XYZ file of C-alpha atoms in Angstrom:
290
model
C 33.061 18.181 9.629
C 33.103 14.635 11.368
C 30.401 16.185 14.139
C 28.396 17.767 11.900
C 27.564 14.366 9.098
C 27.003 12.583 12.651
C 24.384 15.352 13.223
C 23.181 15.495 9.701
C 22.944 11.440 9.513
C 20.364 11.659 12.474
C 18.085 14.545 11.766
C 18.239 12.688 8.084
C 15.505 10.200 9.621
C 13.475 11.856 10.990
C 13.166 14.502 7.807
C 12.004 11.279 6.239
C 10.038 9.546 9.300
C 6.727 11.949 7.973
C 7.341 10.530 4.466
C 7.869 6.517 6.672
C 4.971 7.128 8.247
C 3.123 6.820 4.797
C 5.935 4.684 2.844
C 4.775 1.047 2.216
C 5.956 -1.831 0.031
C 4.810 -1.222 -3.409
C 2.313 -3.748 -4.241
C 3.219 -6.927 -6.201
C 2.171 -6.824 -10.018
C -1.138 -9.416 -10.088
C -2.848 -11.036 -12.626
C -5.674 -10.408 -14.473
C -6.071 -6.977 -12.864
C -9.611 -5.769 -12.313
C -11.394 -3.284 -13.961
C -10.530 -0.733 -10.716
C -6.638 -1.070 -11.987
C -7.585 -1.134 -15.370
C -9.773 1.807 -15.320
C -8.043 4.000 -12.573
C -4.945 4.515 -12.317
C -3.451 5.694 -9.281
C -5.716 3.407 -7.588
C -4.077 1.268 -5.206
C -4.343 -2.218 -6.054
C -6.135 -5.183 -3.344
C -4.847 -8.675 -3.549
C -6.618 -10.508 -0.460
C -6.373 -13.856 -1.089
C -2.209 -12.837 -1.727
C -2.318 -10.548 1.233
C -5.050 -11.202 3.943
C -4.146 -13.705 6.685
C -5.470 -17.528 6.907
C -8.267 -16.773 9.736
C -7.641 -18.937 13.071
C -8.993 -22.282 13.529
C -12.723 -22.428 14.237
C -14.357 -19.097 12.888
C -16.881 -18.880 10.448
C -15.453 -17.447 7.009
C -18.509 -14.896 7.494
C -17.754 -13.638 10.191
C -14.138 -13.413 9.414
C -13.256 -9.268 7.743
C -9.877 -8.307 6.202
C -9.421 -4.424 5.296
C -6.781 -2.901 3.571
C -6.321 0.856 4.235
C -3.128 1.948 2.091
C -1.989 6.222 1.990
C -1.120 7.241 -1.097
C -0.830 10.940 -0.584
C -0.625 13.806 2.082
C 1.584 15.304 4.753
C 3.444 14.858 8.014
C 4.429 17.620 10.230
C 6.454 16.332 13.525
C 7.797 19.257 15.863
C 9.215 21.731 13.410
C 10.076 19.065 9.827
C 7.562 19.201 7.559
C 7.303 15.763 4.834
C 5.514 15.326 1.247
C 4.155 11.309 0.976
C 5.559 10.659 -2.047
C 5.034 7.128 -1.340
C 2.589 4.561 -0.265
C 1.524 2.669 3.078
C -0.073 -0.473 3.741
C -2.210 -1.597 6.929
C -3.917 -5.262 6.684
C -6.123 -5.612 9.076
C -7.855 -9.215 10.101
C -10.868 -8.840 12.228
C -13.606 -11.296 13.480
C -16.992 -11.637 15.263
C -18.272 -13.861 17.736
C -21.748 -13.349 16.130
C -23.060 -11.107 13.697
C -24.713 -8.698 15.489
C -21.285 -8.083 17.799
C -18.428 -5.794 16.904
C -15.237 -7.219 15.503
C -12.159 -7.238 17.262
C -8.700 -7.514 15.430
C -6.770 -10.884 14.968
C -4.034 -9.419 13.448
C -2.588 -6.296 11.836
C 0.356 -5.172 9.689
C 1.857 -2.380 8.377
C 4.183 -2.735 5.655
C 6.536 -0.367 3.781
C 10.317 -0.630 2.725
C 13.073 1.722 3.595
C 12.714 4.696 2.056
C 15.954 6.267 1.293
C 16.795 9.949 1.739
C 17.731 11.751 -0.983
C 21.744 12.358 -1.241
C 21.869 10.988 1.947
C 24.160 12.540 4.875
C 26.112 14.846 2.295
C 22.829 15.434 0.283
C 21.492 17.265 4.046
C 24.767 19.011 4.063
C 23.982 20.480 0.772
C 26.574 18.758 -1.053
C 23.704 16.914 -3.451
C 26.569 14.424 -5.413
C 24.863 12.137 -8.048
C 25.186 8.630 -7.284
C 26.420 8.884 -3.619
C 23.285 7.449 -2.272
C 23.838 4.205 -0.987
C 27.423 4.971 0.046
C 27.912 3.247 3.384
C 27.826 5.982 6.223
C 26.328 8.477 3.721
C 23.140 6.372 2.997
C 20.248 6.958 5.327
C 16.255 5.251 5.369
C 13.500 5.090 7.107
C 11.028 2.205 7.966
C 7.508 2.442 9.658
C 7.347 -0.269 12.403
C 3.576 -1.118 14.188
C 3.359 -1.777 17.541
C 0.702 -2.893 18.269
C -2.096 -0.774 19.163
C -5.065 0.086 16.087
C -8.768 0.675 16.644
C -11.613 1.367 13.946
C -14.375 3.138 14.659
C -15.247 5.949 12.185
C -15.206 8.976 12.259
C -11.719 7.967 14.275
C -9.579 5.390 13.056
C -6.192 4.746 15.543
C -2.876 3.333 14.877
C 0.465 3.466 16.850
C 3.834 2.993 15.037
C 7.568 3.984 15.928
C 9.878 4.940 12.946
C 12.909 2.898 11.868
C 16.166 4.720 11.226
C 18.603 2.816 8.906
C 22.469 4.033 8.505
C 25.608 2.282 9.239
C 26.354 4.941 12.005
C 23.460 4.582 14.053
C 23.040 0.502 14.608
C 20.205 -2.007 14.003
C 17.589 -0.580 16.934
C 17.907 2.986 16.759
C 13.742 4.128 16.347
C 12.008 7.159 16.892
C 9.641 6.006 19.439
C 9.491 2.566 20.699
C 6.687 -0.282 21.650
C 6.477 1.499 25.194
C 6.414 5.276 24.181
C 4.783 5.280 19.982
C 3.667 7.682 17.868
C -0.086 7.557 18.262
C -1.765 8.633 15.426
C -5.678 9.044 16.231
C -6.720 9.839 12.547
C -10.306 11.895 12.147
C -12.701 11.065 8.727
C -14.970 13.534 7.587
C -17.671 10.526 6.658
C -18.732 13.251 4.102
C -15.936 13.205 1.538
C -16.238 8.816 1.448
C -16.638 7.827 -1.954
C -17.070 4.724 -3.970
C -14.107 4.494 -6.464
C -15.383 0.444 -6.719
C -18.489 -1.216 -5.914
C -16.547 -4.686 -5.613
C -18.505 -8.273 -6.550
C -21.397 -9.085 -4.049
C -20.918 -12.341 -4.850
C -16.961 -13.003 -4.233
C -15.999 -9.964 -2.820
C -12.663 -11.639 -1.173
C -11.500 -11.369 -4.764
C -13.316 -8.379 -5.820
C -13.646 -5.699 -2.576
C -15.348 -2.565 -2.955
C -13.013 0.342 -2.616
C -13.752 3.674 -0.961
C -11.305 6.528 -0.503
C -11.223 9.510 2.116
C -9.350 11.751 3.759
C -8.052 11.437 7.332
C -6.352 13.851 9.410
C -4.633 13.767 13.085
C -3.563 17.361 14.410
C -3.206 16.015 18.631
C -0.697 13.773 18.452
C 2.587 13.949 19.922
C 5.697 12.500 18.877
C 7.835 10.602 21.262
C 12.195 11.084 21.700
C 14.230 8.558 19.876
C 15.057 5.064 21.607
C 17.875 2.686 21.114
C 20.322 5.134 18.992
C 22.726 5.499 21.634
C 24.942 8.323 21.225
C 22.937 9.599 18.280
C 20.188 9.858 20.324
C 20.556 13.256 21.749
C 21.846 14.429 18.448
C 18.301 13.419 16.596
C 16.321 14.534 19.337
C 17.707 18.065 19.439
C 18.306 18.662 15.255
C 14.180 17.781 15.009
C 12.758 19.481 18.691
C 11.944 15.574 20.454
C 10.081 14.996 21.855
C 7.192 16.968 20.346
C 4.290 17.992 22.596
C 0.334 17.624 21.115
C -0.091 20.546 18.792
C 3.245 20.666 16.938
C 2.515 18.004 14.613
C 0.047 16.818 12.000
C -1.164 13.845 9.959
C -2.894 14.354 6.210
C -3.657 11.197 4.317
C -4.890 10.377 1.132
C -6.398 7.178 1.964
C -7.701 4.083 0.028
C -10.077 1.544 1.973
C -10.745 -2.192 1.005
C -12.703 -4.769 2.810
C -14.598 -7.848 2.527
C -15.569 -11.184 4.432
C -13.459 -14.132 3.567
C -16.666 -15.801 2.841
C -19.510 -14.231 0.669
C -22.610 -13.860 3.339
C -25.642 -16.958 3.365
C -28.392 -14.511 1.754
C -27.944 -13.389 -1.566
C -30.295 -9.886 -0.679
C -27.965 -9.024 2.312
C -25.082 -9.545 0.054
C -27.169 -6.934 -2.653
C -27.880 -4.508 -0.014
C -24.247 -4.171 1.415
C -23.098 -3.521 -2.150
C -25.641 -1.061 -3.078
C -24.207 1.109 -0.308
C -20.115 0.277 0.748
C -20.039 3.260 3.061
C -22.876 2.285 5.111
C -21.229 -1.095 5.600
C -17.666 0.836 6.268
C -19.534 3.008 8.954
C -20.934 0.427 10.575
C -17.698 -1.383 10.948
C -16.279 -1.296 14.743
C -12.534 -2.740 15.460
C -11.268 -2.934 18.951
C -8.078 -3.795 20.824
């Protein structure tokens, strides 16, 4: 029995690393909301001047960009676990441009998402699903997406690399699947024909107002690395969910929300009308680099 939680409290993780992937902090309530909260819910909601990054000494506010991109829906398949997103995540992204006419090139990026805990934990994978035995120590078991440090934006292709956390009391504090070295790189295609305009932001202070657009993205070549740092466990997880996983095992879905704006409203008044009129031509012209 002893052998077979140790097994269960690994492959836990990673049942729930497709649902980390795509399992963000919840956004803090804000006040007054705008009319996209208001109006739509199920919308994510965009605080920038709460969330977006002071820009570094010496750029020009208008040529300074934060986006938001935050999943609120999908899928993960990695090797042979499939994963419902039941739960939001959230990538900030601060970019700026030597000039206008050059292409931006990221300052700084995070992804944020709490642990997300696994249902009954250890016992609930065993099938013994006991009310309330959750956050038992040794039976409770999360998961936390991690960047490191790789993301490029460049529709139709938008790429991010991540490793998974795995909480328990079993398993220590540095037990990931993948690692800084070796990540999951997720290389996540747009069909630039289902964009839409769910807000049309504020020309005029968009920092406070951002248009919003949502998609879909999907990533079906990506392979998932073994586990790192999880000591004894580590054979355990790697064998209970087939790591590492070659390119063609696994796929991404995402229900994604984009946001983004300059931290300073542009000098002409028509360039700021003609990037509102059209929010996806200004998305698709938008190119991020490492």
């Amino acid at each position: 029995m002893k052998s077979l939680l140790r097994a269960a409290a690994v492959a836990a993780p990673l049942t729930l690393a497709l649902g980390a992937v795509a399992a963000p902090a919840q956004a803090s309530p804000q006040a007054p909301a705008t009319a996209t909260e208001a109006q739509a819910p199920g919308v994510p909601a965009f605080d920038f001047a709460k969330d977006c990054p002071p820009l570094p000494a010496g750029i020009d506010p208008t040529l300074g960009l934060c986006m938001q991109m935050v999943v609120t829906g999908g899928s993960m398949k990695l090797g042979g676990i499939s994963q419902t997103i039941t739960q939001p995540m959230r990538i900030t992204v601060q970019s700026v441009q030597a000039d206008a006419s050059s292409n931006s090139e990221f300052t700084s990026v995070t992804l944020t998402g709490k642990p997300m805990t696994v249902p009954g934990g250890v016992l609930g994978l065993l099938g013994l699903n006991v009310p309330g035995l959750d956050d038992l120590p040794f039976n409770k078991v999360q998961v936390q997406p991690k960047y490191t440090g790789g993301f490029t934006f460049n529709l139709p292709n938008a790429g991010l690399e991540m490793k998974i956390k795995i909480i328990n009391d079993a398993v220590g504090k540095g037990c990931t699947i993948g690692s800084k070295k070796d990540p999951v790189k997720l290389n996540l295609g747009v069909d630039l024909g289902q964009i839409s305009v769910v807000d049309e932001g504020d020309p005029a202070d968009s920092f406070h107002h951002p248009p919003i657009l949502h998609t879909p993205a999907a990533d079906n070549a990506f392979a998932v690395p073994k586990t790192d740092g999880c000591g004894l466990f580590g054979p355990v997880i790697d064998w209970k969910a087939g790591l590492p996983s070659a390119a063609g095992n696994n796929a991404a879905s995402f229900d994604t929300y984009l946001a983004l704006a300059p931290y300073a409203p542009w000098p002409s008044a028509a360039v700021r009308r003609k990037a509102a009129q059209d929010p996806i031509q200004q998305l698709r012209n938008l190119h991020i680099k490492s």
